[in-house]
mmCIF file with all atom_site columns, C-alpha atoms in Angstrom:
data_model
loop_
_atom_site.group_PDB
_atom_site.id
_atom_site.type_symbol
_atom_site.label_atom_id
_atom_site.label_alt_id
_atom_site.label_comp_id
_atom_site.label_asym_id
_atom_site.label_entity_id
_atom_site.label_seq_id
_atom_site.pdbx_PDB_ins_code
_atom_site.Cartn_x
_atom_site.Cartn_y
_atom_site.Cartn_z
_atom_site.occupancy
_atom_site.B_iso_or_equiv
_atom_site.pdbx_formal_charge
_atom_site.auth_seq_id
_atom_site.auth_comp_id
_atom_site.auth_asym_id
_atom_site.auth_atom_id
_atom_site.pdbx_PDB_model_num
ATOM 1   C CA . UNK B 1 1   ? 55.572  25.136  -38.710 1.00 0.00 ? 1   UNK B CA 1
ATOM 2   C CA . UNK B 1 2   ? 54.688  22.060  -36.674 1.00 0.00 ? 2   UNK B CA 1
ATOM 3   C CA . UNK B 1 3   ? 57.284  23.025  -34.007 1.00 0.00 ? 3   UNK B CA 1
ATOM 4   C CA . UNK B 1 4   ? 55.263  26.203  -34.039 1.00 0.00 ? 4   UNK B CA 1
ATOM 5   C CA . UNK B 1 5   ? 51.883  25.096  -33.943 1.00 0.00 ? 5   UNK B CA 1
ATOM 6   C CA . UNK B 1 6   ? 53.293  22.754  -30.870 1.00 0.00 ? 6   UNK B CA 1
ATOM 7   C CA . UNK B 1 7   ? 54.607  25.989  -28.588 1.00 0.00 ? 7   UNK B CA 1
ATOM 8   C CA . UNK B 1 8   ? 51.405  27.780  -29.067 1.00 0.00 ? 8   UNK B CA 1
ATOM 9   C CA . UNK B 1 9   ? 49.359  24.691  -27.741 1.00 0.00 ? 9   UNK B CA 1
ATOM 10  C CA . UNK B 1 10  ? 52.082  24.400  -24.901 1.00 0.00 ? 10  UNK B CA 1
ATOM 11  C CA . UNK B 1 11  ? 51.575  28.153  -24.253 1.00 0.00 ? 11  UNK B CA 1
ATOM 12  C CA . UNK B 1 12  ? 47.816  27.872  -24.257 1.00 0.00 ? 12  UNK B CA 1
ATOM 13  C CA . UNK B 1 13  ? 47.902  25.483  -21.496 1.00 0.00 ? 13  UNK B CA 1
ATOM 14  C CA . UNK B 1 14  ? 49.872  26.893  -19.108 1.00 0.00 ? 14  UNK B CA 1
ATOM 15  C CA . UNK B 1 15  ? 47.936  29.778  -19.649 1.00 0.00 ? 15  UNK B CA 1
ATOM 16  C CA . UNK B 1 16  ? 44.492  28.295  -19.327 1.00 0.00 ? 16  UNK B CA 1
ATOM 17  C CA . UNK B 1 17  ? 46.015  26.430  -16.419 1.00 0.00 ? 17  UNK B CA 1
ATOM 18  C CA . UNK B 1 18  ? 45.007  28.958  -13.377 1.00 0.00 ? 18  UNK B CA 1
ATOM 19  C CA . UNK B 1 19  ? 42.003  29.449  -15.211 1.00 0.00 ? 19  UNK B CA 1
ATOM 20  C CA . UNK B 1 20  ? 41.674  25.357  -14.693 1.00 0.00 ? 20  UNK B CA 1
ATOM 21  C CA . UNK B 1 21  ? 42.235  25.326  -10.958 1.00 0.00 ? 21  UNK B CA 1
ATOM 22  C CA . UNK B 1 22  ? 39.970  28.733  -10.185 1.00 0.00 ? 22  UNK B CA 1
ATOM 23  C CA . UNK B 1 23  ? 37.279  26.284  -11.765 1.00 0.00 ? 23  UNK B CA 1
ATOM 24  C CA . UNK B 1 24  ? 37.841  23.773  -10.048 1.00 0.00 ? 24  UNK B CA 1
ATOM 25  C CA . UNK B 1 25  ? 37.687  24.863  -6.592  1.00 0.00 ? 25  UNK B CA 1
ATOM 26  C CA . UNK B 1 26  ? 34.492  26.715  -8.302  1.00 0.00 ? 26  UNK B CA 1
ATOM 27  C CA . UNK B 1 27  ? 33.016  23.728  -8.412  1.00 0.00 ? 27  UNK B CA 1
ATOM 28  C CA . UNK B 1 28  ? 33.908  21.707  -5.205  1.00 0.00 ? 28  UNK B CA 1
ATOM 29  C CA . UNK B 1 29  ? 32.487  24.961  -3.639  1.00 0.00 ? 29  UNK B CA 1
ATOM 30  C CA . UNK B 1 30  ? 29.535  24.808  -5.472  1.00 0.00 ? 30  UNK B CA 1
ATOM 31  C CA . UNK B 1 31  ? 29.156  21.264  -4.379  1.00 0.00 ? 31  UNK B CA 1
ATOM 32  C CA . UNK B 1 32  ? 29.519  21.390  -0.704  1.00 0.00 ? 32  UNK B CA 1
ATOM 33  C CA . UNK B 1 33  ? 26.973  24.732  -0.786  1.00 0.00 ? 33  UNK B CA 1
ATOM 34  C CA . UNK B 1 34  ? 24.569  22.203  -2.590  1.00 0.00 ? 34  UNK B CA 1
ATOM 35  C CA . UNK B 1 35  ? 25.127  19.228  -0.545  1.00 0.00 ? 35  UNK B CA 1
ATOM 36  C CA . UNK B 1 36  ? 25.422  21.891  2.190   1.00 0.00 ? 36  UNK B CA 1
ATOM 37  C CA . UNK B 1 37  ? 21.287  22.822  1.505   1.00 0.00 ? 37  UNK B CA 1
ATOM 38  C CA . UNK B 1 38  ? 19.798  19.686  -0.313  1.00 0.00 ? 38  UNK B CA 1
ATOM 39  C CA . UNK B 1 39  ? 21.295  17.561  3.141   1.00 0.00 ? 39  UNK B CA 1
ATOM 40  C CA . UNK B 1 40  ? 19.428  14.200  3.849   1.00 0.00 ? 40  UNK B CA 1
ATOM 41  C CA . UNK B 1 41  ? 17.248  14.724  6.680   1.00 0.00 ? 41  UNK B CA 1
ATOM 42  C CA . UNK B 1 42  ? 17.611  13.030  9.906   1.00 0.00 ? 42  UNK B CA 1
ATOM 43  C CA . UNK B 1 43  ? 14.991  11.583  11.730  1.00 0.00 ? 43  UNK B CA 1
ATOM 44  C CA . UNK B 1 44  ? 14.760  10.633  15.073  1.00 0.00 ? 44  UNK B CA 1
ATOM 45  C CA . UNK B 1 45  ? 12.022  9.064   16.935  1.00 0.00 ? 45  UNK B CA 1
ATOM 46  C CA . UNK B 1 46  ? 10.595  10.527  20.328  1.00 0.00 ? 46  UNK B CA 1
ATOM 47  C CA . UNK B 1 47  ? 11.312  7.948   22.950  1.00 0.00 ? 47  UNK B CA 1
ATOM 48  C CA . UNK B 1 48  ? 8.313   8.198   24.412  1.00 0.00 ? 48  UNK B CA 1
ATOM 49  C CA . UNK B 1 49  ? 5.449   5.929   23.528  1.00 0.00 ? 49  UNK B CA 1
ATOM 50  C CA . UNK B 1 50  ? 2.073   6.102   24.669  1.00 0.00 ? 50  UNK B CA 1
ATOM 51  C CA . UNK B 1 51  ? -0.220  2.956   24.458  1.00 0.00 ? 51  UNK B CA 1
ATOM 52  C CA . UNK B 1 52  ? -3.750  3.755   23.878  1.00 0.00 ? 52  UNK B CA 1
ATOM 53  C CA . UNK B 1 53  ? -5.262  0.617   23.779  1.00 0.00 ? 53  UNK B CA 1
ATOM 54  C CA . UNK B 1 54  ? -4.662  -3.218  24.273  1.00 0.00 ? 54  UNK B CA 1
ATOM 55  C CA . UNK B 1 55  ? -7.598  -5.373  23.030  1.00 0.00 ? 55  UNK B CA 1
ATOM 56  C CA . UNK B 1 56  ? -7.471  -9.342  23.080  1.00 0.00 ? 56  UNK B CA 1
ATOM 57  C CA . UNK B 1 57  ? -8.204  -10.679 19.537  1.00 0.00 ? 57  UNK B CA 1
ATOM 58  C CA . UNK B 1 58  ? -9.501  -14.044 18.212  1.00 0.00 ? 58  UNK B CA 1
ATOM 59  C CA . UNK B 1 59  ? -9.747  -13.558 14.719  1.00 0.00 ? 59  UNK B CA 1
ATOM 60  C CA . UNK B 1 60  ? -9.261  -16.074 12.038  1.00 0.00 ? 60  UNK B CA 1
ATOM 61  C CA . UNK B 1 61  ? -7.681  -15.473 9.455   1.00 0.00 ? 61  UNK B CA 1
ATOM 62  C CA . UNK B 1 62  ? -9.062  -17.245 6.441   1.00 0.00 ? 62  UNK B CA 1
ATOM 63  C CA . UNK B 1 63  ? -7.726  -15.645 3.074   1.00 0.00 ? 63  UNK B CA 1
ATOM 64  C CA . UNK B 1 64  ? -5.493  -12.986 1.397   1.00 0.00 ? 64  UNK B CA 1
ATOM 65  C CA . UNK B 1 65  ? -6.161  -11.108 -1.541  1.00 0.00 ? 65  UNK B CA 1
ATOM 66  C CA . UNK B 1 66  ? -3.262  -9.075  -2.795  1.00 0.00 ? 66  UNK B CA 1
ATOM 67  C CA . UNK B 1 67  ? -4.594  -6.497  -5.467  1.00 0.00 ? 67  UNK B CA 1
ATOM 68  C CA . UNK B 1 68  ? -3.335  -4.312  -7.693  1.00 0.00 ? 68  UNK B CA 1
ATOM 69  C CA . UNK B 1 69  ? -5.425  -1.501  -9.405  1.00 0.00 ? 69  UNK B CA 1
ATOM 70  C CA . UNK B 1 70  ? -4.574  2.049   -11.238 1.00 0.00 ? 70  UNK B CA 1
ATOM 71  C CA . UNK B 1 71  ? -5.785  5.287   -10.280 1.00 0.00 ? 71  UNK B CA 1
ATOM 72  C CA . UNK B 1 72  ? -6.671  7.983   -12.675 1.00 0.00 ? 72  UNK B CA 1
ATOM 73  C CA . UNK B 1 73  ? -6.582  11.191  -10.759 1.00 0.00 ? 73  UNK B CA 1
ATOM 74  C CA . UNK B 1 74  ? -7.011  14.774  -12.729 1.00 0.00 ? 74  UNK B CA 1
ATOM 75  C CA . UNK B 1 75  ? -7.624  18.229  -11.503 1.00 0.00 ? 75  UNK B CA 1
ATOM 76  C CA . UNK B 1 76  ? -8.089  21.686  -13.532 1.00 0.00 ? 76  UNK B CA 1
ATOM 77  C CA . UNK B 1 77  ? -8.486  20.187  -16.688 1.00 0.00 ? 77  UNK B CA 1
ATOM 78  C CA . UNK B 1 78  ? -11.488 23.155  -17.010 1.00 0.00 ? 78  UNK B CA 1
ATOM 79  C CA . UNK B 1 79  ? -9.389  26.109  -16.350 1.00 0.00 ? 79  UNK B CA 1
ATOM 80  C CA . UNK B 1 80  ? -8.073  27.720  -19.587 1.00 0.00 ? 80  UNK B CA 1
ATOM 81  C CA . UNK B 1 81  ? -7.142  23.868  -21.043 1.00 0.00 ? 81  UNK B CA 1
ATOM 82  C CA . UNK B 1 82  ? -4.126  22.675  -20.240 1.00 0.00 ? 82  UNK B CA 1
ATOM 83  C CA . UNK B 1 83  ? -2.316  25.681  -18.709 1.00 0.00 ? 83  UNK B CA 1
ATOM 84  C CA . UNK B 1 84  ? -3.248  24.462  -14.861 1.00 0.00 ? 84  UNK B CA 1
ATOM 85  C CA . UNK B 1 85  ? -4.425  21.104  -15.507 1.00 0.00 ? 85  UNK B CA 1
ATOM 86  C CA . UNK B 1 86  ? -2.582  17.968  -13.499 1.00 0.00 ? 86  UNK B CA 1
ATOM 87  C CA . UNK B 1 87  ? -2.879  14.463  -14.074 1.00 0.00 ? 87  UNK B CA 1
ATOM 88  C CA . UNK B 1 88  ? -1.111  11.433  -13.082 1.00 0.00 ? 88  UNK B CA 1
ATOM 89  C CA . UNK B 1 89  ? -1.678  7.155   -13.405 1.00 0.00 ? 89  UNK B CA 1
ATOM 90  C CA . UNK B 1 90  ? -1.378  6.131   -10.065 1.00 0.00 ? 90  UNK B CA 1
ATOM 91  C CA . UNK B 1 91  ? -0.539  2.028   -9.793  1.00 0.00 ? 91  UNK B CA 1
ATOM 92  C CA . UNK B 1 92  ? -1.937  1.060   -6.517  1.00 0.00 ? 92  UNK B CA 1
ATOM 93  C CA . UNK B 1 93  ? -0.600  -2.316  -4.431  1.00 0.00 ? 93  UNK B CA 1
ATOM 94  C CA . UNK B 1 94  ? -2.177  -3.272  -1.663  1.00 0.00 ? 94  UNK B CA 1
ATOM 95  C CA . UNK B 1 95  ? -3.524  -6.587  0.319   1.00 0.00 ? 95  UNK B CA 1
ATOM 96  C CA . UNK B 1 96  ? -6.902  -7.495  1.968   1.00 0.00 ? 96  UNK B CA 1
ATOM 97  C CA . UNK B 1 97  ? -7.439  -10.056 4.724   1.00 0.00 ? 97  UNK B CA 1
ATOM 98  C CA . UNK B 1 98  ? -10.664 -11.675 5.463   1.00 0.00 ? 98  UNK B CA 1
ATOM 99  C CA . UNK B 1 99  ? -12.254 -14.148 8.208   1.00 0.00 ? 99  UNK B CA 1
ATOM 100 C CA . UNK B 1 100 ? -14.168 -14.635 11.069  1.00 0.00 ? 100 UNK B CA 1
ATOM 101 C CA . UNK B 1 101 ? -14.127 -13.475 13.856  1.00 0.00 ? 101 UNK B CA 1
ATOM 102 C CA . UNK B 1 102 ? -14.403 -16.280 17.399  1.00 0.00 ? 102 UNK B CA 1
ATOM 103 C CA . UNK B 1 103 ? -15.044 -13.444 19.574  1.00 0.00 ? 103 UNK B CA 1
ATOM 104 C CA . UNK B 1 104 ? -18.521 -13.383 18.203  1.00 0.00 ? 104 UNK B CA 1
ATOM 105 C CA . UNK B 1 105 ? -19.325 -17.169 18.451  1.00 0.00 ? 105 UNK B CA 1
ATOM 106 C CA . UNK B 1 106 ? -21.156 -17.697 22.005  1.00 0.00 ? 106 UNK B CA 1
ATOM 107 C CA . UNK B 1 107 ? -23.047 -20.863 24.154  1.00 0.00 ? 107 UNK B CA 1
ATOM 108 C CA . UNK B 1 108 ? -25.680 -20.678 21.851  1.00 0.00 ? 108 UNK B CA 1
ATOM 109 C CA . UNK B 1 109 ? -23.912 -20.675 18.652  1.00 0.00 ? 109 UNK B CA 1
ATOM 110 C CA . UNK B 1 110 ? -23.159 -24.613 19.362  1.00 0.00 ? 110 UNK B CA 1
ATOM 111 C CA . UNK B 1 111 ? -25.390 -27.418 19.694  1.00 0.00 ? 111 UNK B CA 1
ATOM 112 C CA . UNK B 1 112 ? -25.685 -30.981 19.193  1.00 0.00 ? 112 UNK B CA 1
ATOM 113 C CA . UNK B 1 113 ? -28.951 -32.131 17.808  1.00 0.00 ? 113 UNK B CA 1
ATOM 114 C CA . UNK B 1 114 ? -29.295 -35.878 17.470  1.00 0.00 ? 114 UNK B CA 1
ATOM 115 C CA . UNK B 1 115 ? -25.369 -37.063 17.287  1.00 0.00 ? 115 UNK B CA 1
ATOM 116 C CA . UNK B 1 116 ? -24.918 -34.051 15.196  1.00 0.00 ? 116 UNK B CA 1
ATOM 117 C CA . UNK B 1 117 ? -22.987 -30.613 16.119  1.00 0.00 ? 117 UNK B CA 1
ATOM 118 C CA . UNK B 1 118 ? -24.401 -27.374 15.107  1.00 0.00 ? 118 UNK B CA 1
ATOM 119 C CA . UNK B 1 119 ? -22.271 -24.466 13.978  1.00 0.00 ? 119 UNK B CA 1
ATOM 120 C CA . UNK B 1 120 ? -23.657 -20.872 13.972  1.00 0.00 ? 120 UNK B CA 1
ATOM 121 C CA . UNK B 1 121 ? -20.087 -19.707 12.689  1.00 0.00 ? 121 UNK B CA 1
ATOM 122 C CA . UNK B 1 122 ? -19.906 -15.570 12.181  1.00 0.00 ? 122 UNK B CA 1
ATOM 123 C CA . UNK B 1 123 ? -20.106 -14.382 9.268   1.00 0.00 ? 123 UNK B CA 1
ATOM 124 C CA . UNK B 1 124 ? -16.819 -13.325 7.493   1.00 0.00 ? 124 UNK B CA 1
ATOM 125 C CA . UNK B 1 125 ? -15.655 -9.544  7.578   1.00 0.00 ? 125 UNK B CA 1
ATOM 126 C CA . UNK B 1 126 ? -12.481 -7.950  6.470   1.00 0.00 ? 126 UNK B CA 1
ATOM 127 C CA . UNK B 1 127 ? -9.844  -7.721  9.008   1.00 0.00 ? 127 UNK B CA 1
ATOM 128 C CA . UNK B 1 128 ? -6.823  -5.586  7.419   1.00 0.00 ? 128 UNK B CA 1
ATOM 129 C CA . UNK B 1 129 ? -7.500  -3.415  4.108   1.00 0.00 ? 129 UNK B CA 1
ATOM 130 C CA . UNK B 1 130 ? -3.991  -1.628  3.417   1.00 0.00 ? 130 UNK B CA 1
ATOM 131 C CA . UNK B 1 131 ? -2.364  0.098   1.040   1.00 0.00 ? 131 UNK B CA 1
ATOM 132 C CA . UNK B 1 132 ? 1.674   -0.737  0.695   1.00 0.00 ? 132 UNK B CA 1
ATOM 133 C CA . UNK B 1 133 ? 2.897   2.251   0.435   1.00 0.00 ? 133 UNK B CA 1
ATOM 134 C CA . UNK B 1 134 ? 6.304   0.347   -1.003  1.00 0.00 ? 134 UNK B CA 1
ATOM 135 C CA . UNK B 1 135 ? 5.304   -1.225  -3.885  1.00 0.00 ? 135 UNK B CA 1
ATOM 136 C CA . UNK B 1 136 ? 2.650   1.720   -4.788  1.00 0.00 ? 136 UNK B CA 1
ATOM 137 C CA . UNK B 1 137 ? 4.079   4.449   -7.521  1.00 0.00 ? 137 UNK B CA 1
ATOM 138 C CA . UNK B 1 138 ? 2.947   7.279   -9.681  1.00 0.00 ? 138 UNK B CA 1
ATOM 139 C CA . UNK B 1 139 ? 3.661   5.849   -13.550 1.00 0.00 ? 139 UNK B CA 1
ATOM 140 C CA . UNK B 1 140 ? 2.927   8.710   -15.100 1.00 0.00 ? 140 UNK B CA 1
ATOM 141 C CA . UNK B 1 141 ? 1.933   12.260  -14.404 1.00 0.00 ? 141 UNK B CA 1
ATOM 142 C CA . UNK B 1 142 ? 1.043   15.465  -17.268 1.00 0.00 ? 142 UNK B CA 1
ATOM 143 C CA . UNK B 1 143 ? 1.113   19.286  -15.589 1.00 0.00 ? 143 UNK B CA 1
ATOM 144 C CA . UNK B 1 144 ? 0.090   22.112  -17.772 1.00 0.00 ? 144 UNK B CA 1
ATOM 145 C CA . UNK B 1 145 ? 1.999   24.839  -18.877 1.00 0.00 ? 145 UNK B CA 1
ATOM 146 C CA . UNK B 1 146 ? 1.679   26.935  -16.360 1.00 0.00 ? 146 UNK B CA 1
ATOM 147 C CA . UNK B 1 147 ? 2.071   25.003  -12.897 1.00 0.00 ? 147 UNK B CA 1
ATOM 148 C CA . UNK B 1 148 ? 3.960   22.884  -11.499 1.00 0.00 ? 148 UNK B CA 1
ATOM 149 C CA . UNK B 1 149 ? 0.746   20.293  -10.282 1.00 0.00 ? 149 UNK B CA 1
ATOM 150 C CA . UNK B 1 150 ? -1.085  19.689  -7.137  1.00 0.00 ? 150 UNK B CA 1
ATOM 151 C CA . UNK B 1 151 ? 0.492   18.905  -4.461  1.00 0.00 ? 151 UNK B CA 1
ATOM 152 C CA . UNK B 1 152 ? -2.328  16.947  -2.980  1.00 0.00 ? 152 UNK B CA 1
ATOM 153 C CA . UNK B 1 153 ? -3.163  15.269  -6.138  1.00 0.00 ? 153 UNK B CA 1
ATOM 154 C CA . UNK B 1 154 ? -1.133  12.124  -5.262  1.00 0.00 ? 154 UNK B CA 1
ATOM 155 C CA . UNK B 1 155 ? -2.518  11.788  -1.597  1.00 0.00 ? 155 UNK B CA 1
ATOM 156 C CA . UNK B 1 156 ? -6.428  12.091  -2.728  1.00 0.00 ? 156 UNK B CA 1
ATOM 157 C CA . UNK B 1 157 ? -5.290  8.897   -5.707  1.00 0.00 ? 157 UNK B CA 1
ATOM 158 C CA . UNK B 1 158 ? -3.518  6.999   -2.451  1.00 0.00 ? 158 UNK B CA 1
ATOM 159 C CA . UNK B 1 159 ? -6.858  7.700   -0.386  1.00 0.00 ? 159 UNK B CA 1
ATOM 160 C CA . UNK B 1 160 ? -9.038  6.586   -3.161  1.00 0.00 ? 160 UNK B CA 1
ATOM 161 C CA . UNK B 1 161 ? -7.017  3.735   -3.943  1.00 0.00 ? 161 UNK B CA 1
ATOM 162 C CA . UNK B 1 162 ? -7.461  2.399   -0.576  1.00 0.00 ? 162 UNK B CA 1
ATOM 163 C CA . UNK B 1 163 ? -11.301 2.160   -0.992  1.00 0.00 ? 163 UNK B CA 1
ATOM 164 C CA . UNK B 1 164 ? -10.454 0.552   -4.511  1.00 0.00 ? 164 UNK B CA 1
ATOM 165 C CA . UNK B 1 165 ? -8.552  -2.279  -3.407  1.00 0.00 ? 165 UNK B CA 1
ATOM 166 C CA . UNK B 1 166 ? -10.820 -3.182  -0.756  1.00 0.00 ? 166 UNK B CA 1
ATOM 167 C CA . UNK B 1 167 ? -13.697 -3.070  -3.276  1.00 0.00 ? 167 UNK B CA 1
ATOM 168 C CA . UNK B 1 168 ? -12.096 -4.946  -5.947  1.00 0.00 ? 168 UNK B CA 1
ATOM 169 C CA . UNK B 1 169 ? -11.690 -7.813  -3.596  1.00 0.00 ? 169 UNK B CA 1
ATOM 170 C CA . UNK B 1 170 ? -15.617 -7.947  -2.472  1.00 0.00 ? 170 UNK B CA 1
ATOM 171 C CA . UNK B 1 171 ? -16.608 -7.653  -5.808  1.00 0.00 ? 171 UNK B CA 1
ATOM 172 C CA . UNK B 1 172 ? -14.303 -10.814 -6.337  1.00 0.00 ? 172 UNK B CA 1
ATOM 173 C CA . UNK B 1 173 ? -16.313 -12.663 -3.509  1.00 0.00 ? 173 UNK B CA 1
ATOM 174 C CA . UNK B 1 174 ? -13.384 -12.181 -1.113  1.00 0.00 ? 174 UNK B CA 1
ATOM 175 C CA . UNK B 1 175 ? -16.124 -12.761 1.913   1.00 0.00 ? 175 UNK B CA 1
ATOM 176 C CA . UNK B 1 176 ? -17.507 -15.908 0.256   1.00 0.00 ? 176 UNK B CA 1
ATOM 177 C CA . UNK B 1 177 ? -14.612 -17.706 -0.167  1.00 0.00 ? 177 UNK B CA 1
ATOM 178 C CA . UNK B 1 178 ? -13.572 -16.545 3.278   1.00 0.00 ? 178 UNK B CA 1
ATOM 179 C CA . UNK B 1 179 ? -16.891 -17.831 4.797   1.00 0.00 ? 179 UNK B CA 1
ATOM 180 C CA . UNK B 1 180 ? -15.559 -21.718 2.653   1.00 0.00 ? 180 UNK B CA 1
ATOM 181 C CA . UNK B 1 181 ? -12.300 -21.751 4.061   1.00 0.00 ? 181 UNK B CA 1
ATOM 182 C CA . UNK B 1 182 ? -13.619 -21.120 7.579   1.00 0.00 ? 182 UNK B CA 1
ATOM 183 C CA . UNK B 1 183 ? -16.206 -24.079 7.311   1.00 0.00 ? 183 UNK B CA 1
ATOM 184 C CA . UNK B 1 184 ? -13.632 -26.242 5.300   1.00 0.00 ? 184 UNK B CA 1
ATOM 185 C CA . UNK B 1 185 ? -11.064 -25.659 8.510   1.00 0.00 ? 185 UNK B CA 1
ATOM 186 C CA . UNK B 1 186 ? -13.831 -25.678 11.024  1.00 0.00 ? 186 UNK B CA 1
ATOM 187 C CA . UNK B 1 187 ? -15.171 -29.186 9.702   1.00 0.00 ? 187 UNK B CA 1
ATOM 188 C CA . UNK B 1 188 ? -11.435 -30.797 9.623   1.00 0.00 ? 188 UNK B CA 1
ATOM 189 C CA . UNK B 1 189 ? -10.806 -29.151 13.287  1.00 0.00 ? 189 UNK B CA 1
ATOM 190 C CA . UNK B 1 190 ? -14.336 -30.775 15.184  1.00 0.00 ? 190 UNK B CA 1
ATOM 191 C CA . UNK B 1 191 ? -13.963 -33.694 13.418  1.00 0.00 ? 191 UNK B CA 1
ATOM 192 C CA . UNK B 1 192 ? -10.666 -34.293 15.038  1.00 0.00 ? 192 UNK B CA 1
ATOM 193 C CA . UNK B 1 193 ? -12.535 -33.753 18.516  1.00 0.00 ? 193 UNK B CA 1
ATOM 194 C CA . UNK B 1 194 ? -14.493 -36.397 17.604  1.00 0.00 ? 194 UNK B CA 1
ATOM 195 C CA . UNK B 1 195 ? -17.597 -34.601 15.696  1.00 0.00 ? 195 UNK B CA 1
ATOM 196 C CA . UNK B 1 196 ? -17.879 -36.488 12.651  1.00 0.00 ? 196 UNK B CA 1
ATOM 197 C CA . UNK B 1 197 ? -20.916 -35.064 11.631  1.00 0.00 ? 197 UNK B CA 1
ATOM 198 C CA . UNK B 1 198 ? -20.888 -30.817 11.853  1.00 0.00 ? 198 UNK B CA 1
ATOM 199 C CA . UNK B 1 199 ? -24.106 -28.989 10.459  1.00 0.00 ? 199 UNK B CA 1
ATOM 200 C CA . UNK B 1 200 ? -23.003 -24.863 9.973   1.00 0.00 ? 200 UNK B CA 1
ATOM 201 C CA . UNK B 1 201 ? -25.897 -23.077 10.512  1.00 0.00 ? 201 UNK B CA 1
ATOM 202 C CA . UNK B 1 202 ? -27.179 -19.802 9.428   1.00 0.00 ? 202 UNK B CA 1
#
């Protein structure tokens, strides 16, 4: 019986064998046709470049903020429940840069009043507000039954982030404690060129 049972299986084989190698070159075709149309895309830069503008800068740099906030961004969530409706957590990383700027300072802007040198310094702005794009990600995101989601849902949360970052670091003072660092450096700086005593003016 077990000599038997043993030529069937053999039998069984060999004749599932062609039916084997039909699917396998089923597949490797299948393969190359997907590879064939899902292909990674090649991109090539135009060698031409065309410089609109060159500007001499003399900003200081005086502090960083790096922030990270998340984005709540919904749309449809009134038609028919959640059939259409699209939401998604959007985790936004980005860094702000603040100082002044010494393009602004001019022959009035520094005095010296009895042995003592007067600073009107500028007051401190935001140079660079930006969103990195790298370590920025959607965590989470809920479609309803019947769609597949907005497609521009994710770019409105990266546009809003933007705004968000840059607001979360003036509502921490980022200006402030820019304007502290600049007169902290400043003081160091015209001390060294033999101003001991520097008044910053308003």
């Amino acid at each position: 019986m077990a000599a038997i049972v043993s030529t069937l299986r053999g039998l069984g084989q060999q004749a599932l064998a062609p039916v084997q190698g039909i699917q396998d070159v089923s597949d490797a075709i299948s393969t190359q046709v997907s590879e064939a149309l899902n292909a990674t895309p090649t991109i090539i830069p135009d060698p031409i470049t065309i410089v609109h503008d060159i500007r001499a800068l003399a900003r200081f740099e005086t502090l960083q903020y790096t922030v990270e906030r998340v984005i709540t961004a919904e749309s449809g969530l009134n038609l028919l429940g959640n059939l259409f409706s699209d939401k998604l957590l959007f985790v936004a990383h980005g860094v702000v840069i603040a100082g002044v700027d010494l393009q602004k300072v001019g022959g009035d802007d520094l005095w010296v009043e009895n042995g003592i040198l007067h600073f009107r310094m500028p007051e401190a702005e935001i140079f660079i507000s930006t969103l990195d794009n790298e370590k920025s990600y959607v965590y989470d995101r809920d479609t309803g039954l019947l769609t597949k989601g907005d497609v521009n849902l994710e770019s409105e949360a990266r546009r809003v982030a933007q705004d968000a970052i840059q607001e979360a670091a003036l509502e921490d003072g980022i200006l402030e404690t820019a304007d502290r660092n600049a007169e902290q450096y400043f003081s160091i700086l015209l001390r060294e060129l033999g101003y001991p005593d520097v008044i910053f003016e308003d």
